[in-house]
Short mmCIF file of C-alpha atoms and ligand atoms in Angstrom, two decimals:
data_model
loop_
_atom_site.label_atom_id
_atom_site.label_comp_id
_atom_site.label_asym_id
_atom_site.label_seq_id
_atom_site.Cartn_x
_atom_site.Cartn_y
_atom_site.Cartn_z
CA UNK A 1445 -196.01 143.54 -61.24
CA UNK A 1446 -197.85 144.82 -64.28
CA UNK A 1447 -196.02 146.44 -67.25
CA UNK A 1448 -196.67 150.15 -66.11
CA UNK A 1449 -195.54 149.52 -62.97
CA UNK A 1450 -192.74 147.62 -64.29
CA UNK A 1451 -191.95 150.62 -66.49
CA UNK A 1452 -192.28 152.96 -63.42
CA UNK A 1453 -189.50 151.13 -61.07
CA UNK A 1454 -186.34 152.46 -62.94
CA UNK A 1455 -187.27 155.84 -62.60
CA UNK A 1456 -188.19 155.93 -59.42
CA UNK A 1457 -185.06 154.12 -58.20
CA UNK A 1458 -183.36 157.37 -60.04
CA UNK A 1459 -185.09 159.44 -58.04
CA UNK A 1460 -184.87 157.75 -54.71
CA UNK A 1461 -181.82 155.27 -54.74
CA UNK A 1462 -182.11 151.40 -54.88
CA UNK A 1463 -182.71 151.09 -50.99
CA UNK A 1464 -185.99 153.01 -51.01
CA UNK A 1465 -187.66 151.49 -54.21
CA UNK A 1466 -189.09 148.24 -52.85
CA UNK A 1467 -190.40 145.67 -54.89
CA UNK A 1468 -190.33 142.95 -53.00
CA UNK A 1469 -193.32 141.14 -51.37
CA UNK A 1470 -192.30 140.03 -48.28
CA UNK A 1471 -190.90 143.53 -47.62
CA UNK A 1472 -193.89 145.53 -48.13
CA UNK A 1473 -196.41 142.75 -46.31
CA UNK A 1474 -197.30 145.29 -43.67
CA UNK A 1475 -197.53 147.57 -45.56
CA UNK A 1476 -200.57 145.82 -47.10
CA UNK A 1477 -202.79 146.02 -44.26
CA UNK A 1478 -204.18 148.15 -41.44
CA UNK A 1479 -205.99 147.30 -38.35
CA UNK A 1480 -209.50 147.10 -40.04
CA UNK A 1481 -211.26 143.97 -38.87
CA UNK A 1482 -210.51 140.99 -41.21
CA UNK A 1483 -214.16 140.04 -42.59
CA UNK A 1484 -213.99 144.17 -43.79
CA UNK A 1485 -210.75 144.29 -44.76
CA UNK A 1486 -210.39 145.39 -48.42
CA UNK A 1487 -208.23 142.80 -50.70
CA UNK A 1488 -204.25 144.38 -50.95
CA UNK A 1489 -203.92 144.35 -54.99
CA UNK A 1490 -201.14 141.64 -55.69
CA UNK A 1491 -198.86 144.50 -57.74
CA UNK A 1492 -197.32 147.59 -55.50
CA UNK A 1493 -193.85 149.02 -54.99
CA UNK A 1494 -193.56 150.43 -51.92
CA UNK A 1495 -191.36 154.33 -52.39
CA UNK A 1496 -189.82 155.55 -49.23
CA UNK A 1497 -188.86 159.48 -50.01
CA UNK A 1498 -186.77 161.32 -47.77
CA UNK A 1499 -187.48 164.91 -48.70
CA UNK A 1500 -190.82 166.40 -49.93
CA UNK A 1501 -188.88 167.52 -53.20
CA UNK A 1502 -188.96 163.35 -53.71
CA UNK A 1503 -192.64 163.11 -52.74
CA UNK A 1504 -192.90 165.87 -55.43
CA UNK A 1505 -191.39 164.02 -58.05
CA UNK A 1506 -192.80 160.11 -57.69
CA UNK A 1507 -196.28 162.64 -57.82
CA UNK A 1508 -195.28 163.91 -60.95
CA UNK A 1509 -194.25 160.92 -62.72
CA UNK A 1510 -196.83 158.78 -60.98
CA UNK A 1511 -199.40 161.77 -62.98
CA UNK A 1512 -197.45 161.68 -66.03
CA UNK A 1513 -198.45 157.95 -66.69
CA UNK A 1514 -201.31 157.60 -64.87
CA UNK A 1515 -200.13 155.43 -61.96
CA UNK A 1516 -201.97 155.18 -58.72
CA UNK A 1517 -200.38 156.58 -55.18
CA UNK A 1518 -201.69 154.98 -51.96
CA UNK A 1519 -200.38 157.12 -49.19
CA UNK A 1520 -199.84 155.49 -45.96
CA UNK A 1521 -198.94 156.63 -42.40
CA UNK A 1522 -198.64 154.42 -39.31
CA UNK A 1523 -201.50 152.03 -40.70
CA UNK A 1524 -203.27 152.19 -37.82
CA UNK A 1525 -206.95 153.22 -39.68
CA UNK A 1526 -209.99 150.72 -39.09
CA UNK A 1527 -211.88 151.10 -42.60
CA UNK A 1528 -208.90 150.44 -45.11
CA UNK A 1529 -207.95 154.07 -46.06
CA UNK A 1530 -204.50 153.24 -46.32
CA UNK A 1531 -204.96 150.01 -48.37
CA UNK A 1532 -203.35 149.77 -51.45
CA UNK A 1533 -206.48 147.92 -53.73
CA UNK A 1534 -205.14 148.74 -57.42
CA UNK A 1535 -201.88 148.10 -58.80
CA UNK A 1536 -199.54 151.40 -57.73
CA UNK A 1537 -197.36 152.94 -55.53
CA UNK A 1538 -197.30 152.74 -51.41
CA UNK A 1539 -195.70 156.22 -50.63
CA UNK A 1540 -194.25 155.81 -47.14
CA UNK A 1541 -192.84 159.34 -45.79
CA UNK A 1542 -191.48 156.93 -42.37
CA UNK A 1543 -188.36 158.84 -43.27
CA UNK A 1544 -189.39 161.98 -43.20
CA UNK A 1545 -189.77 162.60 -39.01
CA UNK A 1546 -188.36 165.49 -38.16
CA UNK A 1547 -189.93 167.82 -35.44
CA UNK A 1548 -188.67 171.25 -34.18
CA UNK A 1549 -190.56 173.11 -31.36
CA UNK A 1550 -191.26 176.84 -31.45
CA UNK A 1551 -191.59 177.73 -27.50
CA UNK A 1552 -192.25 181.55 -28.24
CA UNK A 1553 -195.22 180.82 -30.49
CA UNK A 1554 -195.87 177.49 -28.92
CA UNK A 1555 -196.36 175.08 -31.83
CA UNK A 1556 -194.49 172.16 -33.35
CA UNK A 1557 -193.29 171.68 -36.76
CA UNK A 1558 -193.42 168.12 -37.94
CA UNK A 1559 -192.44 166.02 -40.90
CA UNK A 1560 -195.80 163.76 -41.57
CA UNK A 1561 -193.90 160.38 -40.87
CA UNK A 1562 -193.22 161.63 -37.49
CA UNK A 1563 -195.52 159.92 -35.40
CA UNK A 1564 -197.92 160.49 -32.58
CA UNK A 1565 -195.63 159.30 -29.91
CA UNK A 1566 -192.81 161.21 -31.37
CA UNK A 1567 -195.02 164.39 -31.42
CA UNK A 1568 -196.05 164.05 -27.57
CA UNK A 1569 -192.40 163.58 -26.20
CA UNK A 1570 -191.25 166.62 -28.26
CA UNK A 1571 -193.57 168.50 -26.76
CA UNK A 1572 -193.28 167.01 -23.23
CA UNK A 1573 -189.38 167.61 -23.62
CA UNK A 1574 -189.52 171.38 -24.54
CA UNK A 1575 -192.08 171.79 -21.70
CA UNK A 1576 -194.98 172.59 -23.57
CA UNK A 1577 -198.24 169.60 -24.24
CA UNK A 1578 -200.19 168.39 -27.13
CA UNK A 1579 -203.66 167.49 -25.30
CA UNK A 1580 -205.25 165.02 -27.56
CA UNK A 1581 -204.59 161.48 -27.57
CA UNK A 1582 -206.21 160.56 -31.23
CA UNK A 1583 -205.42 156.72 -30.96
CA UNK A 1584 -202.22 154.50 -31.35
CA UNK A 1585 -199.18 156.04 -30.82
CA UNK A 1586 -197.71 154.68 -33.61
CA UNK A 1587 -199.81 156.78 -35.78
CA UNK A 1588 -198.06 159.02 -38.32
CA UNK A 1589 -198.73 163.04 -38.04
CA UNK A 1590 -199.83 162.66 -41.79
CA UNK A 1591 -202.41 160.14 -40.90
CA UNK A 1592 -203.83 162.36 -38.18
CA UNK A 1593 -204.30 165.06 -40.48
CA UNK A 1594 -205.48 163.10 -43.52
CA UNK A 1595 -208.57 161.36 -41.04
CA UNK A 1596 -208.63 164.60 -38.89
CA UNK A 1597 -208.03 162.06 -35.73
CA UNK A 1598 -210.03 162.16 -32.73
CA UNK A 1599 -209.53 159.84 -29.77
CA UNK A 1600 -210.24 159.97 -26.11
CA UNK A 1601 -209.25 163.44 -25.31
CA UNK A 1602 -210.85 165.89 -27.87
CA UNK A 1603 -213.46 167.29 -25.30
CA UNK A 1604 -211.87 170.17 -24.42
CA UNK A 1605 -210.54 171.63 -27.28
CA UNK A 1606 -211.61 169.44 -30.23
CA UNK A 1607 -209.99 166.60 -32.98
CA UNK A 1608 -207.06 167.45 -34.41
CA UNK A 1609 -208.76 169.86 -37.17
CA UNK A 1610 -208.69 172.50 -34.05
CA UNK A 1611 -205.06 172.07 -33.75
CA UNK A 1612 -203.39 172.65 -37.08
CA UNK A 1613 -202.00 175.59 -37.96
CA UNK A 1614 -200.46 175.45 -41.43
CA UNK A 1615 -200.00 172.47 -43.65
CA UNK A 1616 -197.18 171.86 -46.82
CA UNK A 1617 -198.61 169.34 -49.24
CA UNK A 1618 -197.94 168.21 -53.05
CA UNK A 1619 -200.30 167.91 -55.60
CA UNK A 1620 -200.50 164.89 -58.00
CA UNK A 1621 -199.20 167.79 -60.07
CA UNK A 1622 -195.90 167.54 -58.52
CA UNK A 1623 -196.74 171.03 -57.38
CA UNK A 1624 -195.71 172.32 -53.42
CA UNK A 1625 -198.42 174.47 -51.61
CA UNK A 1626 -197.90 176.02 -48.23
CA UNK A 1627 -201.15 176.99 -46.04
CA UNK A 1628 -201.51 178.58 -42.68
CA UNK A 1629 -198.26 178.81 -40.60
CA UNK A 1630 -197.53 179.54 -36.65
CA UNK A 1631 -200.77 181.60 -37.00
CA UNK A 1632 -203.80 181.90 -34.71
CA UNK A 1633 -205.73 184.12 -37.12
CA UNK A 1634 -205.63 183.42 -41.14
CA UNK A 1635 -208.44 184.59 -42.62
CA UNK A 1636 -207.26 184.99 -46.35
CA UNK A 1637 -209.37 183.28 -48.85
CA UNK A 1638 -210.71 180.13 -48.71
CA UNK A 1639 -209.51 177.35 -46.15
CA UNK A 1640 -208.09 175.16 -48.34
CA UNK A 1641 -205.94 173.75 -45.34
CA UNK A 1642 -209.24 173.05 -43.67
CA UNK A 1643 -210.51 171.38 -46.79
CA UNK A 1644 -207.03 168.75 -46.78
CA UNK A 1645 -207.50 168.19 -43.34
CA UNK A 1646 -209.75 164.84 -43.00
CA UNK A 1647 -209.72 164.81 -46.85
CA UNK A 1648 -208.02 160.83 -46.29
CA UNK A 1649 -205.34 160.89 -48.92
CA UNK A 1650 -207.16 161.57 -52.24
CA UNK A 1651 -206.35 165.56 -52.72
CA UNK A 1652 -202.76 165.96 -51.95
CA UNK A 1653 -199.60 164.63 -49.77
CA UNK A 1654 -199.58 166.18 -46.35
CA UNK A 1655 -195.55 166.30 -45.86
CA UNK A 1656 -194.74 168.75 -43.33
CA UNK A 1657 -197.79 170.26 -40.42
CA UNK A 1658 -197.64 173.73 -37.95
CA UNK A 1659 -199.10 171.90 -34.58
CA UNK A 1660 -200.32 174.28 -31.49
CA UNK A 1661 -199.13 172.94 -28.64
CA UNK A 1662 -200.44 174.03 -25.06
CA UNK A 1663 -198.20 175.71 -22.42
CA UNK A 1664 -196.37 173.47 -19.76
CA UNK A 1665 -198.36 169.82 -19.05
CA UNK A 1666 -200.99 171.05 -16.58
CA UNK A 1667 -201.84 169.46 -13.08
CA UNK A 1668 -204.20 166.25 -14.50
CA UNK A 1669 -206.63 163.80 -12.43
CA UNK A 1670 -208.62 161.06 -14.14
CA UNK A 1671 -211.81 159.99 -12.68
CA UNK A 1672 -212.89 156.67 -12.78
CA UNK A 1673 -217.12 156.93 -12.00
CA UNK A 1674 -219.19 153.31 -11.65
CA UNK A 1675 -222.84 154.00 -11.56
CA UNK A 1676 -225.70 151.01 -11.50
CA UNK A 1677 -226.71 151.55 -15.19
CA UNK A 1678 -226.20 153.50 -18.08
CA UNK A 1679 -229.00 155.60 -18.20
CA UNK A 1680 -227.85 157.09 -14.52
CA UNK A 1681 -224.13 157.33 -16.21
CA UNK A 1682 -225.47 159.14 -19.06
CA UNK A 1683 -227.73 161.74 -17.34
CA UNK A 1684 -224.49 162.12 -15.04
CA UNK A 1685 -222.67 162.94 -17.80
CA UNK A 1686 -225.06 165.46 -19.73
CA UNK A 1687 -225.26 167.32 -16.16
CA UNK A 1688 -221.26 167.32 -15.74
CA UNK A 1689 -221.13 169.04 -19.49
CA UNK A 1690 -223.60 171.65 -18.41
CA UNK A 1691 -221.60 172.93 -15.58
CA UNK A 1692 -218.48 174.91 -15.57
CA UNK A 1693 -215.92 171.98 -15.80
CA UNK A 1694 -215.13 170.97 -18.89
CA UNK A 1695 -213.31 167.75 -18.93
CA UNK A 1696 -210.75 166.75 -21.54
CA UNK A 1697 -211.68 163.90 -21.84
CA UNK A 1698 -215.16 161.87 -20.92
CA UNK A 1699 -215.64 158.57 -22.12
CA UNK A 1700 -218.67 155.57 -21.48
CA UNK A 1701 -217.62 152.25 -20.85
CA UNK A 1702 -219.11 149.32 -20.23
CA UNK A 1703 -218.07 146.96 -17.28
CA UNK A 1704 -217.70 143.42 -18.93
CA UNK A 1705 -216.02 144.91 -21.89
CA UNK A 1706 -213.42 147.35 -19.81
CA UNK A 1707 -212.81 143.80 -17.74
CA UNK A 1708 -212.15 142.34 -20.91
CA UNK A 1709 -209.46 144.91 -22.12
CA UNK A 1710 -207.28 144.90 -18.78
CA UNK A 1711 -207.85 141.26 -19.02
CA UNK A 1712 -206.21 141.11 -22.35
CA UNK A 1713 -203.64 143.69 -21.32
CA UNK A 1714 -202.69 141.86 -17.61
CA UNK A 1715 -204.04 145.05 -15.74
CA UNK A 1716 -206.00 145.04 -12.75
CA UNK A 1717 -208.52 147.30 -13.61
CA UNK A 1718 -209.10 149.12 -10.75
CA UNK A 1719 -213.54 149.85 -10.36
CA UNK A 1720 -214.28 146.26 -10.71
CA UNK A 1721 -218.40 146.81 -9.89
CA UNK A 1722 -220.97 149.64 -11.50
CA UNK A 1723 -222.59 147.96 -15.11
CA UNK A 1724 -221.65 151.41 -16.76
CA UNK A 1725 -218.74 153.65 -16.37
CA UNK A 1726 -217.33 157.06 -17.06
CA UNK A 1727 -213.95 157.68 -17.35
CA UNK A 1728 -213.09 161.78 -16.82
CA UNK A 1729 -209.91 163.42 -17.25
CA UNK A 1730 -209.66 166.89 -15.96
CA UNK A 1731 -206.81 169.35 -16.26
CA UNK A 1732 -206.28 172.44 -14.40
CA UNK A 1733 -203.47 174.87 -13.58
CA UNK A 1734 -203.34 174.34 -9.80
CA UNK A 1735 -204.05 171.12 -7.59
CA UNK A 1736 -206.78 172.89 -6.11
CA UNK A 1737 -208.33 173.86 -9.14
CA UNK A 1738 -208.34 170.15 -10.30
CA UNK A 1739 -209.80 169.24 -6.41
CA UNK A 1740 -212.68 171.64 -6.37
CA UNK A 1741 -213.22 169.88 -9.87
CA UNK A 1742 -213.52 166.57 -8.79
CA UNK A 1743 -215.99 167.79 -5.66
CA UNK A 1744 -218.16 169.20 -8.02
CA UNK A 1745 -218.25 165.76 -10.21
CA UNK A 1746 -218.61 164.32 -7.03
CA UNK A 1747 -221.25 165.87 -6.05
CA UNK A 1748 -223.23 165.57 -9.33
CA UNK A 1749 -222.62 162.13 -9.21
CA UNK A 1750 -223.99 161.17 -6.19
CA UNK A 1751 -227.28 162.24 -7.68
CA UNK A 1752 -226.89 159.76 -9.89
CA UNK A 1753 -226.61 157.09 -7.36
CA UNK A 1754 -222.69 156.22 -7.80
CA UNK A 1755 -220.62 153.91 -6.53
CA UNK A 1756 -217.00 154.54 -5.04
CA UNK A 1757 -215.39 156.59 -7.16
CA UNK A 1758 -211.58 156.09 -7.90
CA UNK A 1759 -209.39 158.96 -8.31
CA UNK A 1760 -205.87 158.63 -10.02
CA UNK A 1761 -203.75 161.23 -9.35
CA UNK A 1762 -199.99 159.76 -10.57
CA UNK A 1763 -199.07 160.01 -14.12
CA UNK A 1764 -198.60 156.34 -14.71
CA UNK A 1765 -201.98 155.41 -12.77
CA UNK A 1766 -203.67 157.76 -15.30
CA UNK A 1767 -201.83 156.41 -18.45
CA UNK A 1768 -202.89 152.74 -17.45
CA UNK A 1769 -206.50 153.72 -17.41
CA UNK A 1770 -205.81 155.31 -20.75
CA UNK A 1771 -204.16 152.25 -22.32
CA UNK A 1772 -207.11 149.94 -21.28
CA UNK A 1773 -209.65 152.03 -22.38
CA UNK A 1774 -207.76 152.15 -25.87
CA UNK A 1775 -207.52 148.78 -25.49
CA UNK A 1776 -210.80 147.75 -25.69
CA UNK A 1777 -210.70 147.70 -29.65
CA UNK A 1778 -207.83 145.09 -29.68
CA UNK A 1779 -209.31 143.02 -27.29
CA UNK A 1780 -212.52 142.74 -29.01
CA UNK A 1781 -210.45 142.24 -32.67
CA UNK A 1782 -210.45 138.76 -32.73
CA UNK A 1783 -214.47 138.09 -32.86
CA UNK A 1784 -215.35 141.52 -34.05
CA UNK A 1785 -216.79 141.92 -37.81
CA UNK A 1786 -217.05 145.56 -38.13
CA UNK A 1787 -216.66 148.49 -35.74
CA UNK A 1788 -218.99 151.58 -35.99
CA UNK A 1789 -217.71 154.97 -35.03
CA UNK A 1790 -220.96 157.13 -35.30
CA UNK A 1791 -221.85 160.36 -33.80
CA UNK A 1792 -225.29 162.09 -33.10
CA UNK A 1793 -225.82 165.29 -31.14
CA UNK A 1794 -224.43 164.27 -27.15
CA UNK A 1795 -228.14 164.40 -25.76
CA UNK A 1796 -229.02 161.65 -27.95
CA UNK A 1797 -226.60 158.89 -26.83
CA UNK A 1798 -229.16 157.22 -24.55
CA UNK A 1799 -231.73 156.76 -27.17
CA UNK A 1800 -228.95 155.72 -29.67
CA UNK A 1801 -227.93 153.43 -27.33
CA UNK A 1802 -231.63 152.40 -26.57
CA UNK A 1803 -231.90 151.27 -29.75
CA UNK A 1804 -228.75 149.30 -30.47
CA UNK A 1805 -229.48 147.08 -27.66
CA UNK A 1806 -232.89 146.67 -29.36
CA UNK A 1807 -230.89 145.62 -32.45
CA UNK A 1808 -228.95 143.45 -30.18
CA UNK A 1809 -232.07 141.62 -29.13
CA UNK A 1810 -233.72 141.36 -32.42
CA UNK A 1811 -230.87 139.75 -34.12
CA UNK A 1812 -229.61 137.65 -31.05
CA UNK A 1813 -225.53 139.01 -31.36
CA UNK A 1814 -223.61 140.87 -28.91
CA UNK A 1815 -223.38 144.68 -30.06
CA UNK A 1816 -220.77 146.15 -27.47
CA UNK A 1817 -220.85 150.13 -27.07
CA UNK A 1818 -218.63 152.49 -25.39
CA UNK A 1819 -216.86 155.75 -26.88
CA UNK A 1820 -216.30 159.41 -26.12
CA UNK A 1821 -219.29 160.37 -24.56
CA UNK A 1822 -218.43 164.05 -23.90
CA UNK A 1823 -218.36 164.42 -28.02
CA UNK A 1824 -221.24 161.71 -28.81
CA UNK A 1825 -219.36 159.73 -30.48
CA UNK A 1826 -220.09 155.97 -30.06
CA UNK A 1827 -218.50 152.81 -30.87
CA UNK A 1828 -220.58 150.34 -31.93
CA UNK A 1829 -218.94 146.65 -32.66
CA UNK A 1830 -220.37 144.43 -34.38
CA UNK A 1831 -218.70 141.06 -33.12
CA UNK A 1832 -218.93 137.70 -34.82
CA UNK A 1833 -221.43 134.90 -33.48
CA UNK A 1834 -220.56 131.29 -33.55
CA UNK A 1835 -222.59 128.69 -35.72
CA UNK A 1836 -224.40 132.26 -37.83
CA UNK A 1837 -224.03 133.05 -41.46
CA UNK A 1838 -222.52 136.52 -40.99
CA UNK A 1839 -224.88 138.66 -43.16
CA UNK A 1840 -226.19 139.84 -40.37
CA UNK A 1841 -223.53 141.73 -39.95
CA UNK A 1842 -224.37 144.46 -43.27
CA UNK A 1843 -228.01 144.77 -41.88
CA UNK A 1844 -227.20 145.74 -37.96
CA UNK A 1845 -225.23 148.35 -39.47
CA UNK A 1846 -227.57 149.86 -41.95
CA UNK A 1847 -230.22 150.00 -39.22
CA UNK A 1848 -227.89 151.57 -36.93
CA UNK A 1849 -226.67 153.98 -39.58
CA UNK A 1850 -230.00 154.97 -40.40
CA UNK A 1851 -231.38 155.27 -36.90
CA UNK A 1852 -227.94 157.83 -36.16
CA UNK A 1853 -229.27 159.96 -39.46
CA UNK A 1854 -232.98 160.09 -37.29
CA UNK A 1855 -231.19 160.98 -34.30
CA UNK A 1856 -229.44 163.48 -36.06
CA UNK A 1857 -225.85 162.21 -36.53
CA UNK A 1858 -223.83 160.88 -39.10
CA UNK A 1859 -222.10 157.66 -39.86
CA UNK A 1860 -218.96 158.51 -38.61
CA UNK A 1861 -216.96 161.21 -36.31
CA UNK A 1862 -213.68 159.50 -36.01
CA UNK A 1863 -212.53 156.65 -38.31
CA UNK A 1864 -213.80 158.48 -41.73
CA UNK A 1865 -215.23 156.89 -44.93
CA UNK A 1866 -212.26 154.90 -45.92
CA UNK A 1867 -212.73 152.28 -48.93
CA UNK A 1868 -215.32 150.18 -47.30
CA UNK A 1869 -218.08 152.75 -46.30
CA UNK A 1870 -218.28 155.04 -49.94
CA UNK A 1871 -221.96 153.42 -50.46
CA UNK A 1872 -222.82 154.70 -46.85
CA UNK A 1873 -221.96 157.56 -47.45
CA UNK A 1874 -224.93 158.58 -49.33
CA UNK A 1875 -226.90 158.13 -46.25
CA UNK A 1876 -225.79 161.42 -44.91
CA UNK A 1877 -224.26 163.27 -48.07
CA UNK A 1878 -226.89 164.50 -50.50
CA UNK A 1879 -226.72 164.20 -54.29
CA UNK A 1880 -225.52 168.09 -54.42
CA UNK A 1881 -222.56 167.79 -52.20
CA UNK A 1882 -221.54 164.54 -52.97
CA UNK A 1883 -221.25 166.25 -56.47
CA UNK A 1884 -219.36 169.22 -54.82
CA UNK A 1885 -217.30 167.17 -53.64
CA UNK A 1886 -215.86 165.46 -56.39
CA UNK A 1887 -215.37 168.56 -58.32
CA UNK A 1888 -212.95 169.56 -55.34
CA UNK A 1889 -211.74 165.98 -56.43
CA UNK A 1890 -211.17 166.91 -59.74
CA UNK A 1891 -210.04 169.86 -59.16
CA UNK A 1892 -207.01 168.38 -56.94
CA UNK A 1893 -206.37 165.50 -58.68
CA UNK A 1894 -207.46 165.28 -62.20
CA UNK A 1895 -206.30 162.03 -62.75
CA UNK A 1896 -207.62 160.29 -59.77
CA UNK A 1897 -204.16 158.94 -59.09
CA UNK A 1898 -204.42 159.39 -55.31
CA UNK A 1899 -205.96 156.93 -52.97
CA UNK A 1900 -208.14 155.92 -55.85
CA UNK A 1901 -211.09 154.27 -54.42
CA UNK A 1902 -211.73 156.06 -50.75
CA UNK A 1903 -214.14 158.52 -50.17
CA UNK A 1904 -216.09 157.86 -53.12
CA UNK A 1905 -216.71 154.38 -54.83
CA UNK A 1906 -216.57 155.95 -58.13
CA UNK A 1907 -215.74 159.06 -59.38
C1 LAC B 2182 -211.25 154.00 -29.71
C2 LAC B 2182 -210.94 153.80 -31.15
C3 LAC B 2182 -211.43 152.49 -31.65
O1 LAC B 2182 -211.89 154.97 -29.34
O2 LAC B 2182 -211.44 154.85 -31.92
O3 LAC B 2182 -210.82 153.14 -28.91
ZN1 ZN B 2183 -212.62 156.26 -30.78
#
């Protein structure tokens, strides 16, 4: 540890107690880490202590002495992020609210309170338990509620009614400041000033602590059915899919897959998975008030479908038939994880999927790797892996992405809609942010945290 830090430990273990001020290595190794591929991981810095408050009147005061001597805060969640948000790369604090999980459930105005360590599993069965539903599934359940809200989470099920940004209500957070600010509440109309909760939300760590969120929830869990759809190639898939958005169902969830690579995932997971023909998939989950609301659905998919020359359609009706599906189509990322380099989360307007798609496999050809694509079709939002091949030098690697980062920015997209910017895409960045409102945007920075104490290093390679 360096002097400062050194310096720092007393005081904190003042604030906190011995048990939360963690200094040792071995005890913070996870910590270190998220679930970005190795070759991008960012390099842990070799000094941290790892803080573990318990209220947010201790996340307000490590923030104020962290401020006071000009220490930097890494604020981590469940550390389940793929471009090395969470990583601590300069000698600081790891602020860990893990303790901090409560959740209470307001039936009458149907939303949950939660404490940001709370996680995303934690958060579901709440709201299963009172009776009520939280429809998105934005990733591992081990996620943290604060992580969802600093990368304004997507996942598999955001069709309907959007990422997480469409969800949140109100928001508590401290500044680097040590100061508390409450936004929002159990409110479905706030129009008073700017949205500053808006602003925090997806902001990844570097403006304030989230410690405490106002979640809508959704009355009782609806009647569901999930679709499973094989069709002969992905341009047939794709038009299906374009057709199914521009009639009156709206799914909550429509995702592309690939055969070999869905094969892959069940493989690695010791599922059967249960379409095991049709080169491209899509996966459709539906929800509707009444059975026959949900079966007059799946007619009408059906029915679309077969213009698209499908195969036998599979239709799982039982809760733990549909949560398999789900698990092996979020599997697909670990599965891959071994050989991958890099994994692309872009997004471009949902008509242009195809031609993005076109042209990846044209990349694919050109440079002679495998480029595996799937993602959440219904919000155009692809993932893009960039895998690693035996016997090559892998600087291939920087160059498939550029061109597929600039070819997203000519289709109209951006370089990401789920994952965020992170620590190991700020120089990308600049392919969709102008020079104006990159410069906004680190005012707001400024403006937030003078210091640049928090999360130094994401978002923006320099400030
Ligand atoms: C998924 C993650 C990788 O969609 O975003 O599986
Ligand atoms: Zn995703």
């Amino acid at each position: 540890m360096n002097s400062s830090l050194n310096s720092i430990v007393g005081r904190l273990i003042e604030i906190l107690g011995k048990e939360w001020v963690i200094t040792d290595r071995e005890m913070m190794e996870s910590y270190l880490r998220d679930e970005t591929p190795e070759p991008m991981r960012p390099k842990p810095t070799s000094a941290a202590v790892l803080v573990k408050p318990s209220s947010t009147k201790e996340v307000s005061q490590i923030l104020k002495l962290s401020d006071e001597m000009r220490i930097p805060v890494f604020p981590v969640g469940g550390r389940t992020g793929l471009v090395g948000g969470s990583i601590p790369t300069k000698p600081g604090i790891i602020l860990s609210l893990e303790r901090m999980k409560k959740i209470s459930i307001d039936r009458d105005n149907l939303m949950a309170v939660a404490e940001a360590g709370s996680t995303l599993g934690d958060l579901i069965k709440a709201s299963e338990d009172a009776g009520l539903f939280f429809p998105p599934h934005p990733g591992d359940e081990g996620a943290q509620i604060g992580g969802l809200i600093a990368t304004n989470a997507g996942g598999v099920r955001a069709v309907k009614y959007g990422v997480i940004r469409s969800y949140v209500k109100g928001i508590e957070a401290v500044l680097p400041s040590g100061e508390i600010i409450t936004l929002g509440g159990k409110l479905l109309k706030n129009n008073t000033g700017y949205d500053l909760m808006q602003l925090i939300i997806g902001s990844e760590g570097t403006l304030c602590v989230v410690t405490k969120v106002v979640i809508k929830l959704h009355p009782k869990s609806p009647f569901t059915a999930t679709l499973i759809l094989p069709f002969p190639n992905r341009s047939e898939a794709l038009k299906c899919a374009k057709k199914i958005l521009l009639s009156d169902i709206v799914p909550l969830a429509l995702e592309y897959v690939g055969l070999k690579e869905i094969l892959m995932a069940a493989e690695h997971l010791n599922e059967e998975w249960p379409v095991q023909f049709g080169n491209a998939q899509l996966i459709i989950t539906l929800t509707g008030t009444s059975e026959d609301e949900l079966l007059s659905a799946c007619e009408k998919i059906s029915r679309i479908s077969e213009e698209h020359n499908v195969g036998e359609t599979v239709l799982a009706e039982r809760k733990e038939e549909q949560e398999k599906i789900l698990r092996v189509r979020s599997n697909i990322y670990t599965s891959l994880k071994p050989r991958m380099v890099d994994i692309l989360d872009v997004t471009v307007p949902p008509s242009n999927l195809d031609a993005l798609m076109g042209f990846v496999d044209e990349v694919s050809r050109r440079y002679g790797v495998y480029l595996p694509v799937y993602g959440h079709a219904g919000d155009g939002n692809l993932h893009i892996h960039i895998m690693q091949e035996e016997g090559k030098e892998m600087d291939y690697a920087e160059k498939v992405k550029r061109e597929v980062y600039e070819a997203c920015v000519r289709f109209g997209g951006v370089i990401t809609g789920e994952h965020g910017i992170g620590k190991i895409r700020t120089e990308d960045i600049r392919l969709v942010l102008g020079k104006k409102e990159l410069e906004l945007m680190k005012e707001i920075k400024k403006l937030f945290d003078p210091n640049n104490i928090l999360n130094p290093g994401a978002v923006f390679s320099k400030i």
